[in-house]
CSV table of N, CA and C in Angstrom, one decimal:
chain,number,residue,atom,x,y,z
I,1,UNK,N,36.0,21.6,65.4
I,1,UNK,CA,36.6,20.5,66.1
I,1,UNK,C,38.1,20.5,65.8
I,2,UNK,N,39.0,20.0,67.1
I,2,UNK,CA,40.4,20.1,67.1
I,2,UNK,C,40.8,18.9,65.9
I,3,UNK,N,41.9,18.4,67.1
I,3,UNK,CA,42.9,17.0,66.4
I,3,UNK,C,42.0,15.6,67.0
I,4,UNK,N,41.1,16.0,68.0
I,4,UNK,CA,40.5,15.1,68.9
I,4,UNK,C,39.1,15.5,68.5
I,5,UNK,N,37.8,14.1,68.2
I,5,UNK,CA,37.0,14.6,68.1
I,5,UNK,C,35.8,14.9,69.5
I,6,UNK,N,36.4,16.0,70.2
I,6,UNK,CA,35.7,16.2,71.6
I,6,UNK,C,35.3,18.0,71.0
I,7,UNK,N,34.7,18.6,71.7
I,7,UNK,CA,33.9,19.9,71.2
I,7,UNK,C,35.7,20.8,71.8
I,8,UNK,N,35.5,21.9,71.3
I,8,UNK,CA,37.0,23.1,71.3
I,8,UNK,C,36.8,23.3,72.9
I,9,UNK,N,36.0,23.3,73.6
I,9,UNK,CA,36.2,23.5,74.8
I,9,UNK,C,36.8,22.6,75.5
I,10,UNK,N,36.7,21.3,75.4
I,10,UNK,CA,37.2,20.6,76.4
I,10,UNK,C,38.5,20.5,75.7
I,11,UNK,N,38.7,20.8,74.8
I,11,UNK,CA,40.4,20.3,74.3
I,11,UNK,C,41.0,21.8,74.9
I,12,UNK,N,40.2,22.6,74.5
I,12,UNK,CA,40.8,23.9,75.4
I,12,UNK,C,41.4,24.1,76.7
I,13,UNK,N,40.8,22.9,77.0
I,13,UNK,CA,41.0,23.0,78.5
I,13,UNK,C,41.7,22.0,78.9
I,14,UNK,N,42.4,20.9,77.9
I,14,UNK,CA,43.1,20.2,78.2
I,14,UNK,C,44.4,20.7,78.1
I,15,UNK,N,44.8,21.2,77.1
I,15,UNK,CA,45.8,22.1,76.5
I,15,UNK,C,46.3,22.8,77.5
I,16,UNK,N,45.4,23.6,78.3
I,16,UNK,CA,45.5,24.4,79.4
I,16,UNK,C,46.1,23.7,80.8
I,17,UNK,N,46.0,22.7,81.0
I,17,UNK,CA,45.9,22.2,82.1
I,17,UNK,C,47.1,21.5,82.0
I,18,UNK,N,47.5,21.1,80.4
I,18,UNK,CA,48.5,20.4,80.6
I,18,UNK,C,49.9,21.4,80.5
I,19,UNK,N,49.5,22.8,80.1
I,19,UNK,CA,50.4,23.9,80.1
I,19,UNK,C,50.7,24.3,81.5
I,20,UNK,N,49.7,24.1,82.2
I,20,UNK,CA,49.8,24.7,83.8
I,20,UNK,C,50.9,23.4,84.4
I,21,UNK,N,50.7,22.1,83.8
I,21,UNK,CA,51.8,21.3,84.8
I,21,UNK,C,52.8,20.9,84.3
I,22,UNK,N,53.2,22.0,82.7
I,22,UNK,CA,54.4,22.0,82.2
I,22,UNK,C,54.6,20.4,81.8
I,23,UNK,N,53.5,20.0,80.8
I,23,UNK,CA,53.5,18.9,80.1
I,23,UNK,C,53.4,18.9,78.9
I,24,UNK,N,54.5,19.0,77.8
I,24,UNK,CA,54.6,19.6,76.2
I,24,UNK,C,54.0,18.4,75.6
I,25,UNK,N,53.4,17.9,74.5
I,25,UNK,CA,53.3,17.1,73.8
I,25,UNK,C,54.5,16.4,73.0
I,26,UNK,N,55.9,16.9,73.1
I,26,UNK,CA,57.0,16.7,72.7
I,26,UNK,C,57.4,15.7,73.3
I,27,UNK,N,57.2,15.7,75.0
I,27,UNK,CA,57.5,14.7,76.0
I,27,UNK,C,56.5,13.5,76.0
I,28,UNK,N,55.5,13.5,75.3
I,28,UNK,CA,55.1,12.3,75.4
I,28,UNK,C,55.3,11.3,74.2
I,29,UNK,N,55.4,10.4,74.4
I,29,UNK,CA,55.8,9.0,73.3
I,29,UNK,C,54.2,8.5,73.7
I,30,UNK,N,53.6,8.3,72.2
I,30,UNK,CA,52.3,7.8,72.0
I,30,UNK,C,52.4,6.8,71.1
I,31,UNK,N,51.5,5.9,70.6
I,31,UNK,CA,51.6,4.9,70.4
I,31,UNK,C,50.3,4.3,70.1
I,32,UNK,N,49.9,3.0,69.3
I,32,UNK,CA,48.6,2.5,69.1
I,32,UNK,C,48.3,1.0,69.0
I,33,UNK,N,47.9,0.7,69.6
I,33,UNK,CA,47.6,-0.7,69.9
I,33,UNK,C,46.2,-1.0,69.5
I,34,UNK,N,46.0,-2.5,68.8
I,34,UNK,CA,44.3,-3.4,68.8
I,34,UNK,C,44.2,-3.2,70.7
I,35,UNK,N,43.0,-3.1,70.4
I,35,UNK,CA,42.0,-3.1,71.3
I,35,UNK,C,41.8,-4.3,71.5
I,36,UNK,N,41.0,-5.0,72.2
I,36,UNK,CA,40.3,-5.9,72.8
I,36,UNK,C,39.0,-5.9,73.4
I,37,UNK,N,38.2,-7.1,73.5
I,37,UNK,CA,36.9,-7.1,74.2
I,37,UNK,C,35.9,-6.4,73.6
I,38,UNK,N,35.1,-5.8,73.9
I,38,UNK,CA,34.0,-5.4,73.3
I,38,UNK,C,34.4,-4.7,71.7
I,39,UNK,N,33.3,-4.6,71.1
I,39,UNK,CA,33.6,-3.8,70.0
I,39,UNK,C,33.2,-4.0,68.4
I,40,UNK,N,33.0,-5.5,68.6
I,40,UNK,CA,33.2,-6.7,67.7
I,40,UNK,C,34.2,-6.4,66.6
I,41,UNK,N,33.7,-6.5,64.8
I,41,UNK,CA,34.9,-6.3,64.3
I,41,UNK,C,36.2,-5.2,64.3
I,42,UNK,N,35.5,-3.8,64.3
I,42,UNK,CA,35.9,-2.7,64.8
I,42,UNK,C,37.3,-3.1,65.7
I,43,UNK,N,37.0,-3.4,66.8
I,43,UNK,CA,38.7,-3.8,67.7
I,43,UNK,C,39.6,-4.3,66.8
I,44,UNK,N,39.0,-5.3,66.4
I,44,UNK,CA,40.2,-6.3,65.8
I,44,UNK,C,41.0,-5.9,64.6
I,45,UNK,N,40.4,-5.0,64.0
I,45,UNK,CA,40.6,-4.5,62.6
I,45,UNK,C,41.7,-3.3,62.9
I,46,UNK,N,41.6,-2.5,63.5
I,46,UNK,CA,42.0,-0.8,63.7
I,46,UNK,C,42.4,-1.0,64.9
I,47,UNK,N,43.6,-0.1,65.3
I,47,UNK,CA,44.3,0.3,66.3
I,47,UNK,C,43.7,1.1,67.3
I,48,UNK,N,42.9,1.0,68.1
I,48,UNK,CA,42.1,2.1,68.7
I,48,UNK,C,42.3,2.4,70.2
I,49,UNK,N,43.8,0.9,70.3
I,49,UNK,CA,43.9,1.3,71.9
I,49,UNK,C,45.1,2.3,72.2
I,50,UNK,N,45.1,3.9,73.1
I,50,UNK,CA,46.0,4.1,73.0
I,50,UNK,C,46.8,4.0,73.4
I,51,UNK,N,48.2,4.0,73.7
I,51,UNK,CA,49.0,4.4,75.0
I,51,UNK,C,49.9,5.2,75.0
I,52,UNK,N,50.2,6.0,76.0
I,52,UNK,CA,51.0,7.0,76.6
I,52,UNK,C,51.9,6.9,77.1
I,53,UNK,N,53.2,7.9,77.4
I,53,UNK,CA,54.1,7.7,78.3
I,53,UNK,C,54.9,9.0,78.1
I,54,UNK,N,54.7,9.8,79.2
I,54,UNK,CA,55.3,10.6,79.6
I,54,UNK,C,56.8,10.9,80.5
I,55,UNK,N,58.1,11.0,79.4
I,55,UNK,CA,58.9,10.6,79.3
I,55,UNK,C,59.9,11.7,80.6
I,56,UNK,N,59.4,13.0,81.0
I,56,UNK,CA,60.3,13.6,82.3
I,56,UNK,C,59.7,12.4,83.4
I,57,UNK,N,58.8,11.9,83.7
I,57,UNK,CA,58.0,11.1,84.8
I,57,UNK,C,57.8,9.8,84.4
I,58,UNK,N,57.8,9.3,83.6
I,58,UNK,CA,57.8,8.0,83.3
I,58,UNK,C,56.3,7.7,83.7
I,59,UNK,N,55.3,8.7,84.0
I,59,UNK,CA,53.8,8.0,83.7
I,59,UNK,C,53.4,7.3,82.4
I,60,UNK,N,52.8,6.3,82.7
I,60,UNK,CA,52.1,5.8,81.3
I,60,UNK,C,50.7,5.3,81.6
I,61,UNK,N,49.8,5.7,80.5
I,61,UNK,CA,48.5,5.1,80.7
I,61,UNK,C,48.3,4.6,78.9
I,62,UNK,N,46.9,3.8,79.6
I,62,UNK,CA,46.7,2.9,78.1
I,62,UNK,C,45.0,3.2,78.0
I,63,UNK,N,44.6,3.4,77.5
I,63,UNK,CA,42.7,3.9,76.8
I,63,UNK,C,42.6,3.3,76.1
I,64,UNK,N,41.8,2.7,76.2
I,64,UNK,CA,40.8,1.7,75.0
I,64,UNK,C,39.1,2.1,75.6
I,65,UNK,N,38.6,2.7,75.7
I,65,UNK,CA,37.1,3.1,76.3
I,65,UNK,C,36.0,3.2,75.2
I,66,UNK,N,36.7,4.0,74.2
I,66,UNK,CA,36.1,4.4,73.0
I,66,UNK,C,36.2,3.3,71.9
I,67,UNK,N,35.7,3.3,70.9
I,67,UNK,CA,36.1,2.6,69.4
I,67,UNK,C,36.8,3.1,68.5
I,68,UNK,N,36.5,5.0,68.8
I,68,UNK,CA,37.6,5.9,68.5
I,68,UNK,C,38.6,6.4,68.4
I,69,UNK,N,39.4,6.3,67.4
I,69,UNK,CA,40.9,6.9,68.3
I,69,UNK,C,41.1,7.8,68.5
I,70,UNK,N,40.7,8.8,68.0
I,70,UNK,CA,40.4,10.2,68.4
I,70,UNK,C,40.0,10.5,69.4
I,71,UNK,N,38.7,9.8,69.7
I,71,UNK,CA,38.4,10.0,71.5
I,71,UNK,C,39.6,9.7,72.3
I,72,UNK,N,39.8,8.5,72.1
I,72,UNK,CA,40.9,7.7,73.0
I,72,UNK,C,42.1,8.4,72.8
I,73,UNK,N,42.5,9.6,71.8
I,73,UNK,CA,43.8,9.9,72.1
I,73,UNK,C,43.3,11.0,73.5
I,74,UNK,N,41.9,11.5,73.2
I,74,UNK,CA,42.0,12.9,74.4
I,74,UNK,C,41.5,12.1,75.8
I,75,UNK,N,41.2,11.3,75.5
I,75,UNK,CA,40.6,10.1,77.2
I,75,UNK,C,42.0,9.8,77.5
I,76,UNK,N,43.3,9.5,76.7
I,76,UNK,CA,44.1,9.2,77.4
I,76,UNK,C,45.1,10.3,77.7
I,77,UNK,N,45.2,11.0,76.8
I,77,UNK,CA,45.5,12.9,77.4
I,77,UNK,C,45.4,13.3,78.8
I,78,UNK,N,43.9,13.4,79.1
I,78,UNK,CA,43.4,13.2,79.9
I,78,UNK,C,43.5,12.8,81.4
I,79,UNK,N,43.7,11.5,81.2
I,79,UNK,CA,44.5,10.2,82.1
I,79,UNK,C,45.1,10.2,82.9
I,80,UNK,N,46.4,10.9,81.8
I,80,UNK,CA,47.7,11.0,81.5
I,80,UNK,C,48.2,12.8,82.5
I,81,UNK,N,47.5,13.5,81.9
I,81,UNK,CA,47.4,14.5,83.0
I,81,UNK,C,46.7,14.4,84.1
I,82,UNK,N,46.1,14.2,84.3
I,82,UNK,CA,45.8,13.9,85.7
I,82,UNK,C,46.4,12.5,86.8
I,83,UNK,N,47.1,12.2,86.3
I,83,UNK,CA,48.1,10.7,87.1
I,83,UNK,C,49.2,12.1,87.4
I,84,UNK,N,49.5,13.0,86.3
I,84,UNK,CA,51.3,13.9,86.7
I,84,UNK,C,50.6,14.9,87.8
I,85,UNK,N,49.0,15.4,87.9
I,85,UNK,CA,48.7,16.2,88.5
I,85,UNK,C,48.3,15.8,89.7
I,86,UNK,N,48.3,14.4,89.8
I,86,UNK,CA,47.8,13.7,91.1
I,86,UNK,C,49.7,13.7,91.9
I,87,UNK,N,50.7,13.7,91.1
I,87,UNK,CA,52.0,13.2,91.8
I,87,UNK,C,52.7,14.5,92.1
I,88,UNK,N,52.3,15.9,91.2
I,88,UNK,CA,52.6,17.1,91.8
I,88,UNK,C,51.6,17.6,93.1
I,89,UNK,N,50.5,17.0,93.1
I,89,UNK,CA,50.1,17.9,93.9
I,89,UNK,C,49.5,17.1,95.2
I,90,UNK,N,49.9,15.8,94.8
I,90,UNK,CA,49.9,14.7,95.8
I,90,UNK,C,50.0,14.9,97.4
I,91,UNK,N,51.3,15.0,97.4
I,91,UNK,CA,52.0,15.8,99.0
I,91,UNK,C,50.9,16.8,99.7
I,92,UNK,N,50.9,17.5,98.5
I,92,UNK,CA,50.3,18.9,98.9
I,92,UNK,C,48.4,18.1,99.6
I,93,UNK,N,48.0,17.7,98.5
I,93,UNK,CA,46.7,17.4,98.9
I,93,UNK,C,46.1,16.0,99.8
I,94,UNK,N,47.8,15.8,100.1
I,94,UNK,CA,47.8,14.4,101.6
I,94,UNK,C,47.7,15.6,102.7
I,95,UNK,N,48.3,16.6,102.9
I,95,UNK,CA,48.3,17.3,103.9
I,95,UNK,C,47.3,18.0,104.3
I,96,UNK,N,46.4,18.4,102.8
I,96,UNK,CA,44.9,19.2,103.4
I,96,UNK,C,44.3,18.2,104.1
I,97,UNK,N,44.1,17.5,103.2
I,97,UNK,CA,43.2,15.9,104.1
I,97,UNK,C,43.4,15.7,105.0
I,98,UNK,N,44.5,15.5,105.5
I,98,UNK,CA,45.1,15.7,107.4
I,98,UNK,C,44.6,16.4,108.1
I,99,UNK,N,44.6,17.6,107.2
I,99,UNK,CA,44.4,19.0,108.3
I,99,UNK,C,42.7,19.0,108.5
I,100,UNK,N,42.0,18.6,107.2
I,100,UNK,CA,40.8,18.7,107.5
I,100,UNK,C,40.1,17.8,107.9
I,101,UNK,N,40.9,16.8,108.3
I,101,UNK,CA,40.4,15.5,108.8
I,101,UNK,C,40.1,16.0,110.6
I,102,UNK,N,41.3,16.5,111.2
I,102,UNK,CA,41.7,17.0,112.4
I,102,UNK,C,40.8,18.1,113.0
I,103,UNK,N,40.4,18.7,111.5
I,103,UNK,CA,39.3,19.6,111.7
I,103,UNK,C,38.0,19.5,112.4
I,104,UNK,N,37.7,18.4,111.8
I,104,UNK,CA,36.5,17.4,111.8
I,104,UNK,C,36.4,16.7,113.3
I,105,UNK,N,37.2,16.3,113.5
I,105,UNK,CA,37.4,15.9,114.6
I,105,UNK,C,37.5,16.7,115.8
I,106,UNK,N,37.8,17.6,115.4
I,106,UNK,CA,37.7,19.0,116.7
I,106,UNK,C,36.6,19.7,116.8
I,107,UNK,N,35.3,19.6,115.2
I,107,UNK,CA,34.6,20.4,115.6
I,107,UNK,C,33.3,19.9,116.6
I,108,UNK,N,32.9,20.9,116.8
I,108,UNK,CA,31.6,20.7,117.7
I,108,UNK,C,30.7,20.1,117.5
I,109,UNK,N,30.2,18.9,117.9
I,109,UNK,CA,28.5,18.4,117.6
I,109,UNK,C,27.4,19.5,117.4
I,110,UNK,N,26.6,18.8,116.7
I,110,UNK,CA,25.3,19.9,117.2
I,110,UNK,C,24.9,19.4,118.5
I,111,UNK,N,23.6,19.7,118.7
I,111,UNK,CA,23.0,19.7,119.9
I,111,UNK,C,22.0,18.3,119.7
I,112,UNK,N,21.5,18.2,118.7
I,112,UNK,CA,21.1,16.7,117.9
I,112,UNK,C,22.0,15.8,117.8
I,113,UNK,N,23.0,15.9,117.0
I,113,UNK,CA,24.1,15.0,116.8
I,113,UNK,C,24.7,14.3,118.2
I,114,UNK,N,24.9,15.2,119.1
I,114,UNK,CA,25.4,14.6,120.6
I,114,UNK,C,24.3,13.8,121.0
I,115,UNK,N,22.8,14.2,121.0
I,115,UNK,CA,21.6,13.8,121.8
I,115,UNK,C,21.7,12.3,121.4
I,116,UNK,N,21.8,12.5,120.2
I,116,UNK,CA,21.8,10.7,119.7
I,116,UNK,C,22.3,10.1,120.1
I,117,UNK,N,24.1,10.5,119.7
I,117,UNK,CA,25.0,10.0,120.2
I,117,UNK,C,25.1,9.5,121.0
I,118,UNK,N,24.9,10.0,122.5
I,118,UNK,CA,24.6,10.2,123.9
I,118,UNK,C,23.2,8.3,124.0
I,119,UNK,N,22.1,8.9,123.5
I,119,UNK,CA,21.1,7.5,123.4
I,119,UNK,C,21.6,6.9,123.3
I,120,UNK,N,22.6,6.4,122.1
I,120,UNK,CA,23.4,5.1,121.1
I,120,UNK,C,24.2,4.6,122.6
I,121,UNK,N,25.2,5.8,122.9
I,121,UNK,CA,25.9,5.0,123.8
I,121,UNK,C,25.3,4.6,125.2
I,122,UNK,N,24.0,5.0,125.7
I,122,UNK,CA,22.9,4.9,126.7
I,122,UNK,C,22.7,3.0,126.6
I,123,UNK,N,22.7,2.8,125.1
I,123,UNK,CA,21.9,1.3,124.7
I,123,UNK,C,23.2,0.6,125.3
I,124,UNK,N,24.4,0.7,124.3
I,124,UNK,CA,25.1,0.2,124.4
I,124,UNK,C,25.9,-0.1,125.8
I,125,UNK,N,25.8,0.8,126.8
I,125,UNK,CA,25.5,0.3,128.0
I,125,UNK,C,25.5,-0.6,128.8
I,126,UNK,N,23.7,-0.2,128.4
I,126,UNK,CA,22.9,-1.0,129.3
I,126,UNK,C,23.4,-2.5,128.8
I,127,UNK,N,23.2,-2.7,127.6
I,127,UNK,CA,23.8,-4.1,126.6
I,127,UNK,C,24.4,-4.6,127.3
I,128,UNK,N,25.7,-3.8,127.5
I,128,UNK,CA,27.0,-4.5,128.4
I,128,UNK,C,26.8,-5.0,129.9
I,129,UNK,N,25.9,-4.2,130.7
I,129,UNK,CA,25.4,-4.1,131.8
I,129,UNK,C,24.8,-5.8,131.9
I,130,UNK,N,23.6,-6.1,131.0
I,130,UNK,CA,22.7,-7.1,131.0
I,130,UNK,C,23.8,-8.1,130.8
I,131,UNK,N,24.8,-7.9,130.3
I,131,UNK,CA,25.5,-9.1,129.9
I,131,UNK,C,26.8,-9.8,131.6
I,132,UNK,N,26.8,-8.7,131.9
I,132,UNK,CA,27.9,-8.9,133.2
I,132,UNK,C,27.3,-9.9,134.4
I,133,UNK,N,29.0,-10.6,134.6
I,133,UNK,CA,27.9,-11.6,135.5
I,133,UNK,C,27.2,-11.1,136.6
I,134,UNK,N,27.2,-10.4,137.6
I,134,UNK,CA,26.1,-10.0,138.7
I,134,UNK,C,25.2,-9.8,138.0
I,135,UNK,N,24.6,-9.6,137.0
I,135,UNK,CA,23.6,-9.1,136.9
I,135,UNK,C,22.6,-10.4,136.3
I,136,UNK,N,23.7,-11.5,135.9
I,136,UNK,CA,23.0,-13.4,135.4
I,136,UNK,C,22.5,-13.5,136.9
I,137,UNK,N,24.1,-13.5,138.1
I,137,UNK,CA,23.7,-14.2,139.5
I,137,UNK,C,22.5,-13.8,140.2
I,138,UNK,N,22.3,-12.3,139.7
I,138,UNK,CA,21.3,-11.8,141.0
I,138,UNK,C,20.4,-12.2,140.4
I,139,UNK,N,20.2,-12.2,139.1
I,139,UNK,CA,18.5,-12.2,138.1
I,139,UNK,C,18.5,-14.2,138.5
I,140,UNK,N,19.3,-15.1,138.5
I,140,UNK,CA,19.2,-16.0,138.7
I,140,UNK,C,18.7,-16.5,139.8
């Protein structure tokens, strides 16, 4: 086990992830706060909430999940990388979602999917039909 008590793989892979979005642990200002709410004495006693703040970006997150601070420093690691990896790659992954949204919308029904389709709007119709007035005056 690391500095965090999570198994070497997942800290492995935090390490990694946060090397890929050029996030040093130099740049972050961490910190520890009481906890609150569940926990009973545990919270009140020990510092177990953490918080973050990522000082090129000014992200900050706060973790209290655990009773741990150990956990809670890699839950808010964690967080913490994934809020900088949601703002680098934000843009980027507004624009697949467009594209594949567009996609979606252009592709073809099946042969089922229309058939229904096709019923649904048959009902809906008629619905409107029964509701128009010639069709009160004449049935009247």
């Amino acid at each position: 086990m690391g500095i965090f008590s999570v198994s070497e793989a997942k800290e492995k892979a935090l390490w990694a992830k946060m090397e890929a979005l050029n996030v040093r642990e130099e740049d972050i200002q961490e910190s520890f706060v009481r906890s609150g709410g569940k926990g009973g004495q545990n919270v009140n006693k020990t510092s177990t909430c953490v918080y973050l703040k990522h000082i090129p970006t000014g992200v900050a997150v706060k973790c209290q999940k655990e009773r741990s601070q150990a956990l809670n420093r890699y839950l808010a690691r964690a967080l913490l990388v994934g809020k900088i990896e949601q703002m680098v790659k934000g843009a980027e992954s507004e624009e697949i979602k467009r594209i594949e949204k567009i996609r979606r919308q252009k592709r073809k029904r099946s042969k089922r999917a229309k058939e229904r389709m096709l019923v649904d709007k048959a009902k809906v119709s008629e619905k409107k039909r029964l509701r128009s007035r010639h069709s009160i005056e004449s049935t009247g």
